[in-house]
Short mmCIF file of C-alpha atoms in Angstrom, two decimals:
data_model
loop_
_atom_site.label_atom_id
_atom_site.label_comp_id
_atom_site.label_asym_id
_atom_site.label_seq_id
_atom_site.Cartn_x
_atom_site.Cartn_y
_atom_site.Cartn_z
CA MET H 225 75.53 91.98 57.97
CA GLY H 226 76.12 88.41 59.08
CA ASP H 227 76.22 87.14 62.65
CA THR H 228 79.22 88.11 64.83
CA PRO H 229 81.25 90.27 62.40
CA GLU H 230 84.90 90.19 63.50
CA GLY H 231 87.79 91.05 61.16
CA ILE H 232 87.28 93.87 58.62
CA THR H 233 89.71 94.49 55.76
CA LEU H 234 89.61 97.07 52.97
CA THR H 235 90.93 96.47 49.46
CA PRO H 236 94.04 98.54 48.69
CA ASP H 237 91.99 101.06 46.71
CA GLY H 238 89.33 101.21 49.44
CA ALA H 239 86.55 100.33 47.01
CA ARG H 240 85.32 97.38 49.06
CA ALA H 241 85.37 96.15 52.64
CA TYR H 242 85.39 92.43 53.45
CA VAL H 243 83.89 91.39 56.79
CA ALA H 244 84.33 87.93 58.35
CA ASN H 245 81.07 86.88 60.03
CA ARG H 246 82.15 84.18 62.45
CA GLY H 247 78.67 83.27 63.63
CA SER H 248 77.07 82.82 60.20
CA ASN H 249 80.01 81.30 58.29
CA THR H 250 80.06 84.05 55.67
CA VAL H 251 82.06 87.02 54.44
CA SER H 252 80.10 90.18 53.65
CA VAL H 253 81.30 92.44 50.84
CA ILE H 254 80.59 96.15 51.30
CA ASP H 255 80.69 98.68 48.45
CA THR H 256 82.29 101.67 50.20
CA ALA H 257 80.93 104.13 47.63
CA THR H 258 77.34 103.31 48.64
CA ASN H 259 77.99 101.65 52.02
CA THR H 260 75.81 98.70 51.05
CA VAL H 261 76.40 94.95 51.16
CA ILE H 262 76.77 93.85 47.55
CA ASP H 263 77.68 90.21 48.08
CA THR H 264 77.74 87.48 50.72
CA ILE H 265 80.33 84.72 50.37
CA ALA H 266 79.80 81.35 52.06
CA THR H 267 82.80 79.95 53.95
CA GLY H 268 83.62 77.05 56.22
CA ALA H 269 82.81 77.09 59.93
CA GLY H 270 84.04 80.04 61.96
CA PRO H 271 85.65 82.65 59.65
CA THR H 272 87.50 85.16 61.83
CA ASP H 273 89.68 87.32 59.60
CA VAL H 274 90.25 88.41 56.00
CA ALA H 275 93.70 89.23 54.61
CA ILE H 276 93.90 90.76 51.13
CA SER H 277 96.86 90.50 48.76
CA PRO H 278 98.72 93.75 48.00
CA ASP H 279 97.46 93.72 44.38
CA GLY H 280 93.87 93.33 45.56
CA THR H 281 93.19 90.15 43.58
CA ARG H 282 92.99 87.56 46.36
CA ALA H 283 91.44 87.30 49.83
CA TYR H 284 92.73 84.82 52.40
CA VAL H 285 90.09 83.97 55.01
CA ALA H 286 91.10 82.26 58.26
CA VAL H 287 88.42 79.66 59.07
CA PHE H 288 88.89 78.76 62.73
CA ASP H 289 86.60 75.77 63.29
CA ASP H 290 87.50 73.96 60.06
CA GLY H 291 91.24 74.69 60.31
CA LEU H 292 91.39 76.23 56.84
CA VAL H 293 92.55 79.26 54.94
CA SER H 294 90.06 79.84 52.13
CA VAL H 295 91.35 81.67 49.05
CA PHE H 296 88.87 83.82 47.12
CA ASP H 297 89.18 85.56 43.76
CA LEU H 298 88.10 89.15 44.42
CA ALA H 299 87.11 89.88 40.83
CA SER H 300 84.29 87.36 41.11
CA ASN H 301 84.16 86.75 44.90
CA THR H 302 84.40 83.03 44.25
CA LEU H 303 86.37 80.31 46.02
CA VAL H 304 89.72 79.42 44.46
CA THR H 305 90.77 76.77 46.97
CA ASP H 306 90.77 75.74 50.61
CA ILE H 307 94.19 75.31 52.21
CA PRO H 308 94.24 72.97 55.25
CA VAL H 309 96.43 74.52 57.93
CA GLY H 310 95.18 72.67 60.99
CA ALA H 311 93.14 73.41 64.07
CA GLY H 312 92.47 76.95 65.26
CA ALA H 313 93.31 79.06 62.19
CA THR H 314 92.77 82.53 63.66
CA MET H 315 94.36 85.48 61.82
CA ALA H 316 96.24 85.92 58.54
CA ALA H 317 98.70 88.46 57.13
CA VAL H 318 100.11 88.66 53.59
CA THR H 319 103.72 89.67 52.95
CA PRO H 320 104.18 92.96 51.04
CA ASP H 321 105.34 91.08 47.92
CA GLY H 322 102.29 88.81 48.09
CA THR H 323 104.29 85.58 48.03
CA ARG H 324 103.44 84.26 51.51
CA VAL H 325 100.66 84.29 54.07
CA TYR H 326 101.33 83.91 57.80
CA VAL H 327 98.44 82.31 59.71
CA THR H 328 98.20 82.04 63.50
CA ARG H 329 96.82 78.81 64.95
CA GLN H 330 95.51 79.68 68.38
CA THR H 331 94.98 76.13 69.63
CA THR H 332 98.39 74.74 68.61
CA ASP H 333 100.72 77.64 69.53
CA THR H 334 102.07 77.81 65.99
CA VAL H 335 102.10 79.97 62.86
CA SER H 336 101.64 78.33 59.46
CA VAL H 337 103.42 79.81 56.44
CA ILE H 338 101.62 79.52 53.09
CA ASP H 339 103.26 79.80 49.66
CA THR H 340 100.72 81.75 47.58
CA ALA H 341 102.07 80.40 44.29
CA THR H 342 101.23 76.81 45.23
CA ASN H 343 98.66 77.47 47.98
CA THR H 344 100.41 75.02 50.27
CA VAL H 345 101.84 75.23 53.80
CA THR H 346 105.63 75.33 53.50
CA ASP H 347 106.67 75.97 57.11
CA THR H 348 105.43 76.00 60.70
CA VAL H 349 106.81 78.30 63.41
CA THR H 350 106.29 77.67 67.13
CA VAL H 351 105.45 80.79 69.13
CA GLY H 352 103.86 81.60 72.51
CA THR H 353 100.72 80.08 73.99
CA GLY H 354 97.51 81.09 72.22
CA PRO H 355 98.77 83.07 69.19
CA THR H 356 96.06 85.34 67.80
CA GLY H 357 97.07 88.54 65.99
CA VAL H 358 99.75 88.76 63.30
CA VAL H 359 101.19 91.66 61.30
CA ILE H 360 104.09 91.93 58.88
CA THR H 361 106.40 94.93 58.67
CA PRO H 362 106.22 97.03 55.50
CA ASP H 363 109.64 95.79 54.36
CA GLY H 364 108.50 92.18 54.80
CA THR H 365 111.45 91.19 56.97
CA ARG H 366 109.52 90.40 60.16
CA ALA H 367 106.20 89.05 61.32
CA TYR H 368 104.94 89.93 64.80
CA VAL H 369 102.57 87.55 66.59
CA ALA H 370 100.60 88.32 69.77
CA SER H 371 100.02 85.38 72.13
CA PHE H 372 97.68 85.05 75.13
CA SER H 373 100.65 84.05 77.27
CA GLY H 374 101.68 87.71 77.55
CA SER H 375 104.30 87.95 74.83
CA VAL H 376 104.77 89.04 71.23
CA SER H 377 107.01 86.90 69.03
CA ALA H 378 109.16 88.56 66.36
CA ILE H 379 109.71 86.18 63.43
CA ASP H 380 112.49 86.61 60.88
CA THR H 381 110.64 85.91 57.64
CA ALA H 382 113.85 84.97 55.82
CA THR H 383 114.44 82.00 58.12
CA ASN H 384 111.02 81.65 59.76
CA THR H 385 112.58 81.61 63.20
CA VAL H 386 111.62 83.55 66.33
CA ILE H 387 114.34 86.14 66.91
CA ALA H 388 112.78 87.89 69.91
CA THR H 389 110.10 87.32 72.53
CA ILE H 390 108.75 90.65 73.75
CA LEU H 391 106.79 91.09 76.98
CA ALA H 392 103.57 93.05 76.48
CA GLY H 393 100.55 93.56 78.76
CA ASP H 394 98.13 90.98 80.12
CA VAL H 395 96.62 88.81 77.34
CA PRO H 396 97.96 90.51 74.19
CA ILE H 397 95.74 89.63 71.26
CA LEU H 398 95.83 91.90 68.20
CA LEU H 399 98.32 94.20 66.47
CA ALA H 400 98.92 97.08 64.07
CA VAL H 401 102.22 98.17 62.54
CA SER H 402 103.21 101.73 61.60
CA SER H 403 103.73 102.54 57.92
CA ASP H 404 107.46 103.08 58.48
CA GLY H 405 107.76 99.80 60.40
CA THR H 406 109.30 101.40 63.47
CA ARG H 407 106.45 100.58 65.87
CA VAL H 408 104.02 97.77 66.54
CA TYR H 409 100.90 98.42 68.63
CA VAL H 410 99.42 95.54 70.64
CA THR H 411 96.01 95.47 72.33
CA ASN H 412 96.01 93.70 75.71
CA ALA H 413 92.58 92.29 76.59
CA GLY H 414 93.52 91.42 80.16
CA SER H 415 95.02 94.76 81.19
CA SER H 416 92.85 96.96 78.92
CA SER H 417 95.87 98.64 77.42
CA VAL H 418 97.90 99.09 74.25
CA SER H 419 101.60 98.22 74.31
CA VAL H 420 103.98 100.10 72.00
CA ILE H 421 106.88 98.02 70.66
CA ASP H 422 110.03 99.59 69.22
CA THR H 423 110.94 97.27 66.34
CA ALA H 424 114.58 98.42 66.32
CA THR H 425 115.14 97.03 69.82
CA ASN H 426 112.14 94.68 70.05
CA THR H 427 111.21 96.12 73.43
CA THR H 428 108.00 97.56 74.82
CA THR H 429 108.49 101.29 75.27
CA ASP H 430 105.06 102.32 76.54
CA ASN H 431 101.71 101.00 77.72
CA ILE H 432 98.65 103.14 77.04
CA GLY H 433 95.52 102.60 79.08
CA VAL H 434 92.27 102.26 77.13
CA SER H 435 88.89 100.85 78.16
CA ALA H 436 87.73 97.29 78.79
CA GLN H 437 88.35 94.53 76.23
CA PRO H 438 90.26 96.34 73.45
CA ARG H 439 90.25 94.56 70.11
CA PHE H 440 91.52 95.25 66.53
CA PRO H 441 93.76 98.38 66.47
CA ALA H 442 94.09 100.40 63.26
CA LEU H 443 96.25 103.39 62.34
CA SER H 444 95.21 106.44 60.38
CA PRO H 445 96.99 106.68 57.00
CA ASP H 446 99.29 109.42 58.30
CA GLY H 447 100.03 107.43 61.46
CA ALA H 448 98.98 110.32 63.69
CA HIS H 449 96.17 108.42 65.40
CA LEU H 450 95.54 104.84 66.50
CA TYR H 451 91.92 103.71 66.72
CA VAL H 452 91.11 100.99 69.27
CA PRO H 453 87.61 99.48 69.59
CA ASN H 454 86.70 98.63 73.19
CA SER H 455 84.11 95.87 73.08
CA GLU H 456 82.99 96.16 76.72
CA PRO H 457 81.98 99.85 77.02
CA ASP H 458 81.11 100.10 73.28
CA THR H 459 83.60 102.84 72.45
CA VAL H 460 86.54 103.50 70.15
CA SER H 461 89.57 105.04 71.83
CA VAL H 462 91.55 107.53 69.73
CA ILE H 463 95.25 107.60 70.64
CA ASP H 464 97.57 110.42 69.63
CA THR H 465 100.66 108.45 68.56
CA ALA H 466 102.97 111.44 69.10
CA THR H 467 102.14 111.56 72.82
CA ASN H 468 100.78 108.03 73.33
CA THR H 469 97.70 109.41 75.06
CA VAL H 470 93.98 108.83 74.55
CA VAL H 471 92.46 112.07 73.26
CA GLU H 472 88.88 110.86 72.79
CA ASN H 473 86.50 107.96 73.30
CA ILE H 474 83.91 107.75 70.51
CA SER H 475 80.63 105.92 71.12
CA ALA H 476 80.13 102.85 68.92
CA GLY H 477 77.58 100.05 68.53
CA ASP H 478 77.19 96.95 70.66
CA GLY H 479 80.51 95.13 70.98
CA PRO H 480 82.87 96.99 68.60
CA THR H 481 85.63 94.59 67.55
CA GLY H 482 86.94 94.92 63.98
CA LEU H 483 88.06 98.28 62.59
CA ALA H 484 89.54 99.45 59.29
CA VAL H 485 90.40 103.01 58.31
CA PHE H 486 89.61 104.22 54.79
CA PRO H 487 92.73 105.00 52.72
CA ASP H 488 92.10 108.76 52.72
CA GLY H 489 91.62 108.80 56.49
CA THR H 490 88.16 110.39 56.39
CA ARG H 491 86.23 107.48 57.87
CA ALA H 492 86.54 104.11 59.57
CA TYR H 493 84.49 100.93 59.36
CA VAL H 494 83.68 99.41 62.76
CA GLY H 495 82.21 95.93 63.20
CA ASN H 496 79.91 95.46 66.18
CA VAL H 497 79.89 91.75 67.02
CA ASN H 498 76.92 91.79 69.38
CA ALA H 499 74.74 93.92 67.11
CA GLY H 500 75.71 92.15 63.87
CA THR H 501 76.38 95.49 62.18
CA VAL H 502 79.14 97.52 60.58
CA GLU H 503 78.98 101.25 61.18
CA VAL H 504 80.78 104.06 59.36
CA MET H 505 82.56 106.38 61.78
CA ALA H 506 83.62 109.82 60.53
CA THR H 507 87.26 110.65 61.24
CA THR H 508 87.46 114.05 59.55
CA VAL H 509 87.61 115.93 62.88
CA ILE H 510 89.81 114.20 65.48
CA PRO H 511 89.18 114.70 68.30
CA ASP H 512 85.71 116.08 67.67
CA GLN H 513 85.17 117.24 71.24
CA GLY H 514 86.95 119.36 73.79
CA PRO H 515 86.53 121.82 76.67
CA MET H 516 84.51 125.00 76.31
CA ALA H 517 87.65 127.00 77.10
CA GLY H 518 89.26 125.79 73.87
CA GLY H 519 92.89 124.82 73.52
CA THR H 520 92.38 121.33 72.04
CA THR H 521 94.73 120.23 69.25
CA VAL H 522 92.45 119.04 66.44
CA THR H 523 93.38 117.34 63.16
CA LEU H 524 91.07 117.94 60.19
CA THR H 525 91.30 115.39 57.39
CA GLY H 526 89.95 115.83 53.87
CA HIS H 527 90.88 116.82 50.32
CA HIS H 528 92.14 120.04 48.67
CA LEU H 529 93.13 121.58 52.01
CA ALA H 530 96.50 123.05 50.96
CA ASN H 531 97.15 126.68 51.88
CA ALA H 532 94.11 126.97 54.12
CA THR H 533 93.55 130.60 55.06
CA ALA H 534 91.06 130.09 57.88
CA VAL H 535 89.40 127.43 60.02
CA HIS H 536 86.26 128.24 61.97
CA PHE H 537 84.52 126.41 64.80
CA GLY H 538 81.10 127.91 64.33
CA THR H 539 81.86 131.61 64.04
CA ALA H 540 85.07 131.49 66.12
CA GLN H 541 88.37 131.29 64.27
CA ALA H 542 90.88 128.57 65.19
CA VAL H 543 94.66 128.89 65.09
CA ILE H 544 96.24 126.88 62.26
CA THR H 545 99.46 125.12 63.35
CA ALA H 546 100.10 122.77 60.39
CA ASN H 547 98.71 122.36 56.89
CA THR H 548 99.01 119.88 54.00
CA ALA H 549 96.83 119.03 51.03
CA THR H 550 94.98 116.42 53.07
CA SER H 551 95.05 117.73 56.63
CA VAL H 552 94.97 120.85 58.75
CA THR H 553 96.00 120.92 62.41
CA VAL H 554 94.46 123.63 64.55
CA THR H 555 93.95 124.72 68.13
CA SER H 556 90.27 124.96 68.98
CA PRO H 557 88.91 128.36 70.06
CA ALA H 558 86.58 128.78 73.03
CA GLY H 559 82.96 127.92 72.38
CA ALA H 560 79.81 126.11 73.46
CA GLY H 561 77.43 123.48 72.16
CA VAL H 562 77.81 121.70 68.82
CA VAL H 563 79.33 123.78 66.02
CA PRO H 564 80.30 123.13 62.37
CA VAL H 565 83.98 123.05 61.51
CA THR H 566 84.80 124.81 58.23
CA VAL H 567 88.02 125.24 56.28
CA THR H 568 88.61 128.11 53.87
CA THR H 569 91.10 127.91 50.99
CA ALA H 570 91.49 129.80 47.72
CA GLY H 571 88.96 127.36 46.28
CA GLY H 572 86.24 128.29 48.77
CA THR H 573 84.90 127.12 52.13
CA GLY H 574 83.92 123.56 53.02
CA THR H 575 82.45 121.91 56.12
CA LEU H 576 84.49 118.96 57.40
CA GLY H 577 82.37 117.97 60.38
CA SER H 578 81.21 119.09 63.80
CA PHE H 579 82.92 119.83 67.10
CA TYR H 580 81.28 119.21 70.46
CA TYR H 581 82.15 121.58 73.30
CA MET H 582 81.94 119.50 76.45
CA PRO H 583 81.00 120.97 79.85
CA THR H 584 83.21 120.30 82.86
CA PRO H 585 82.30 117.03 84.62
CA ALA H 586 81.27 116.81 88.26
CA LEU H 587 81.18 113.82 90.63
CA THR H 588 78.54 113.15 93.27
CA GLY H 589 79.17 109.64 94.60
CA ILE H 590 80.79 106.21 94.38
CA SER H 591 79.53 102.74 95.30
CA PRO H 592 81.07 100.68 96.75
CA ASP H 593 83.56 103.10 98.24
CA ALA H 594 86.13 100.52 99.38
CA GLY H 595 87.89 97.48 98.00
CA PRO H 596 91.00 95.31 98.34
CA VAL H 597 94.42 96.79 97.84
CA SER H 598 95.03 93.96 95.37
CA GLY H 599 92.33 95.34 93.06
CA SER H 600 88.98 93.80 92.26
CA ASP H 601 86.75 92.59 89.44
CA GLN H 602 83.76 94.04 91.27
CA GLU H 603 82.09 96.82 89.29
CA ILE H 604 82.32 100.23 90.95
CA VAL H 605 79.76 102.88 89.95
CA ILE H 606 80.82 106.54 89.97
CA THR H 607 77.91 108.97 89.67
CA GLY H 608 77.85 112.59 88.57
CA ARG H 609 77.05 114.72 85.54
CA ASN H 610 78.66 115.50 82.17
CA LEU H 611 80.52 112.17 82.27
CA ALA H 612 79.79 111.09 78.66
CA GLY H 613 82.93 110.21 76.70
CA ALA H 614 85.00 109.64 79.84
CA ILE H 615 88.61 109.03 78.83
CA ASP H 616 90.23 107.97 82.09
CA VAL H 617 89.43 107.29 85.73
CA TYR H 618 92.03 107.36 88.49
CA PHE H 619 91.88 106.20 92.08
CA GLY H 620 94.73 108.28 93.43
CA THR H 621 97.57 107.50 91.02
CA THR H 622 96.10 104.11 90.09
CA ARG H 623 94.23 103.94 86.79
CA ALA H 624 90.88 102.14 86.87
CA VAL H 625 89.49 100.30 83.84
CA ILE H 626 86.33 101.78 82.33
CA GLN H 627 83.56 99.21 81.80
CA SER H 628 80.66 101.45 80.75
CA VAL H 629 79.85 105.15 80.47
CA SER H 630 76.77 107.36 80.39
CA ASN H 631 76.28 111.06 81.02
CA THR H 632 75.49 110.40 84.69
CA GLN H 633 77.70 107.46 85.63
CA VAL H 634 80.92 105.62 84.87
CA THR H 635 81.37 101.98 85.81
CA VAL H 636 84.95 100.85 86.43
CA ARG H 637 87.03 98.06 87.90
CA ALA H 638 89.78 99.00 90.34
CA ALA H 639 93.37 98.04 89.63
CA PRO H 640 95.82 97.17 92.44
CA ALA H 641 97.11 100.05 94.56
CA PRO H 642 100.59 100.51 96.02
CA ALA H 643 99.28 100.61 99.60
CA PRO H 644 96.09 100.65 101.69
CA GLY H 645 94.36 103.96 102.34
CA ALA H 646 91.80 106.47 101.08
CA VAL H 647 92.48 108.10 97.70
CA ALA H 648 90.67 110.74 95.65
CA VAL H 649 88.70 109.60 92.61
CA THR H 650 89.29 111.56 89.40
CA VAL H 651 87.33 111.29 86.14
CA ILE H 652 88.82 112.82 82.99
CA THR H 653 86.61 113.70 80.03
CA SER H 654 87.08 115.81 76.93
CA GLY H 655 85.52 118.67 78.92
CA GLY H 656 88.03 118.53 81.76
CA SER H 657 88.55 116.59 84.97
CA ALA H 658 86.64 116.25 88.22
CA ASP H 659 87.60 115.10 91.70
CA GLY H 660 85.05 114.24 94.31
CA PRO H 661 84.46 111.10 96.34
CA PHE H 662 87.15 109.01 97.96
CA TYR H 663 87.80 105.31 97.51
CA THR H 664 89.52 103.34 100.25
CA TYR H 665 91.92 100.54 99.44
CA VAL H 666 91.68 98.03 102.26
CA GLY H 667 94.47 95.70 103.27
CA GLN H 668 94.06 92.12 104.47
CA SER H 669 92.37 92.01 107.89
CA THR H 670 93.68 89.92 110.80
CA ILE H 671 92.04 88.44 113.89
CA THR H 672 94.16 88.21 117.02
CA ASP H 673 91.52 87.33 119.62
CA VAL H 674 87.89 86.21 120.04
CA SER H 675 86.62 86.81 123.60
CA PRO H 676 84.93 84.99 125.12
CA SER H 677 86.04 82.07 123.02
CA ALA H 678 83.20 79.74 124.01
CA GLY H 679 79.44 79.78 124.55
CA PRO H 680 76.30 77.69 124.47
CA THR H 681 74.92 76.11 121.32
CA THR H 682 71.76 78.11 121.88
CA GLY H 683 73.69 81.19 120.76
CA GLY H 684 73.35 84.71 122.13
CA THR H 685 76.91 85.08 123.41
CA GLY H 686 78.28 88.59 123.04
CA VAL H 687 81.76 88.32 121.52
CA THR H 688 84.50 90.90 121.04
CA ILE H 689 86.73 90.29 118.03
CA THR H 690 90.04 92.12 117.98
CA GLY H 691 92.59 92.41 115.20
CA THR H 692 93.56 94.81 112.43
CA GLY H 693 91.88 96.15 109.30
CA LEU H 694 88.36 95.61 110.68
CA ALA H 695 86.86 99.06 109.99
CA TYR H 696 85.25 97.94 106.71
CA THR H 697 83.85 94.65 108.01
CA GLU H 698 81.03 93.49 105.75
CA GLN H 699 80.09 90.20 107.44
CA VAL H 700 80.84 88.06 110.49
CA THR H 701 80.04 84.34 110.43
CA PHE H 702 80.24 81.56 113.01
CA ASN H 703 80.84 78.26 111.18
CA GLY H 704 79.41 79.88 108.04
CA THR H 705 76.27 81.26 109.74
CA PRO H 706 75.95 85.07 109.60
CA ALA H 707 75.94 86.81 112.96
CA PRO H 708 74.74 90.30 113.99
CA PHE H 709 77.78 92.57 114.37
CA ALA H 710 78.90 96.13 114.96
CA VAL H 711 82.16 97.82 113.95
CA ILE H 712 83.67 99.61 116.93
CA SER H 713 87.00 100.61 115.40
CA ASP H 714 89.61 99.41 112.96
CA THR H 715 90.78 96.97 115.64
CA THR H 716 87.49 95.91 117.24
CA VAL H 717 84.23 94.32 116.11
CA THR H 718 81.51 92.98 118.38
CA ALA H 719 79.16 90.16 117.40
CA VAL H 720 76.49 87.90 118.85
CA SER H 721 76.93 84.19 118.30
CA PRO H 722 74.10 82.53 116.33
CA PRO H 723 72.73 79.12 117.44
CA SER H 724 74.61 75.97 116.47
CA ALA H 725 73.17 72.48 116.00
CA THR H 726 76.36 70.80 117.19
CA GLU H 727 79.12 71.19 119.72
CA GLY H 728 82.66 71.89 118.59
CA THR H 729 85.23 74.50 117.76
CA PHE H 730 84.48 76.38 114.58
CA ASP H 731 85.79 79.31 112.57
CA VAL H 732 84.69 82.85 113.31
CA THR H 733 85.26 84.63 109.99
CA VAL H 734 85.35 88.37 109.40
CA THR H 735 84.93 89.46 105.77
CA THR H 736 86.14 92.88 104.57
CA PRO H 737 86.79 94.33 101.11
CA GLY H 738 90.42 93.37 101.68
CA GLY H 739 89.62 89.70 102.21
CA SER H 740 88.63 87.36 105.01
CA SER H 741 90.34 86.30 108.24
CA SER H 742 89.35 83.82 110.92
CA GLY H 743 89.55 83.08 114.63
CA SER H 744 87.75 80.34 116.54
CA PHE H 745 84.77 79.88 118.87
CA THR H 746 83.74 76.76 120.76
CA TYR H 747 80.07 75.79 121.06
CA VAL H 748 79.11 73.81 124.15
CA PHE H 749 75.76 72.13 124.88
CA PRO H 750 74.11 73.71 127.91
CA PRO H 751 73.60 71.50 130.99
CA GLY H 752 70.44 69.43 131.09
CA VAL H 753 68.57 66.90 133.20
#
């Protein structure tokens, strides 16, 4: 693959995948029958996304650095023309009738509209600050654009005017639209969440927490699951769209960003920007892990599955709850280890994949164990066992954002809490949930008195600092110089003044996880001859 693969798009028949390699100024063409790169197309500087016409004859590549949309003939993978759209061409979407292409321009806060018959820009629509993702509803009547500013613009494609500005999460960037057009899903890079927009009312109806730095969302063909690559912890979150909950986090390569689901729903193509690779992720058993006690709702996707008579997880039989020609929904039986999942029909028995029975997690520690009530970007490490595939972490009722995961530790960042205080830490995995250590949210400290308030420049003065919120004091400084200190209580800290080169009144600063507060201390030269 090329360098920094970002957007991935499949042709309508799924025969080929086109991958925009932003770092190497190319588009890779993958034959999905053999999963090999069969062609590499040179582009301008900074290709970020590929949009393919509904008839599969044309590809429209957004070329960010050169401000172009390059049009390629997919029969020969050759350039037809370059369409100048202006600075920051970021993402493209083709209308269902193939007559227009909508292109976001991240640096100009606009969307360019291209007439595909003439390959010219015919209109420009102003949207929010930093427009990135764009999708068009299946009926072609609206385009939805995600902007860094925190909003999603709904554009009426008949008039090319913004008819609604919808608040999403923090830094909304990319989108997916349901096949019936009733919902738009938006990944929010700042809040590590997915917003769900009801297109009938153009309002956000839910926000689903995922892991750090979510990128291109993609729906399964039946709309039952939304796949979200999380580029920070190198996972793909699987969301059940009926309940708007994450049911699984699947390990991916380094920096998963682009994702496209094969038309039959049996696999997905995931681009890993840091590794420069595209991996093929099986989606025939979703989720493919659950607790040893059983009880997980699992969707099996494949072919010739109508009238299934039995589904087995290893030797244990599952309960079938729904069945079509392309999918079977079951409830997993109890089990252990890794087992094959088989489906039996009148035509015989076939293996669709594997299921991983996950042991119950346990927690042993957390570091640091305190932080500001306002939340923090500081990484917090939770240790334990059986933590692989962690889905969620909560500090009390506050959801923390997962940064990285291994079997023995989960690294998170703490979100703001409603109030100061100690709260239980809970980690949820496919094997169950575990409570253990406590994390203390610390409010802003205050200093009400420093006594004595003066001493010699030679230092050595014992000082009592009184105030509030001092129990988690991490440092005491006199005019920026660290001083030895001891925490006596939440209202009292003692310290010894360090030497000072000059006389004067200076700040005495106490630093806690909740912030810093200051009093004052006056240095005086000792008497001399």
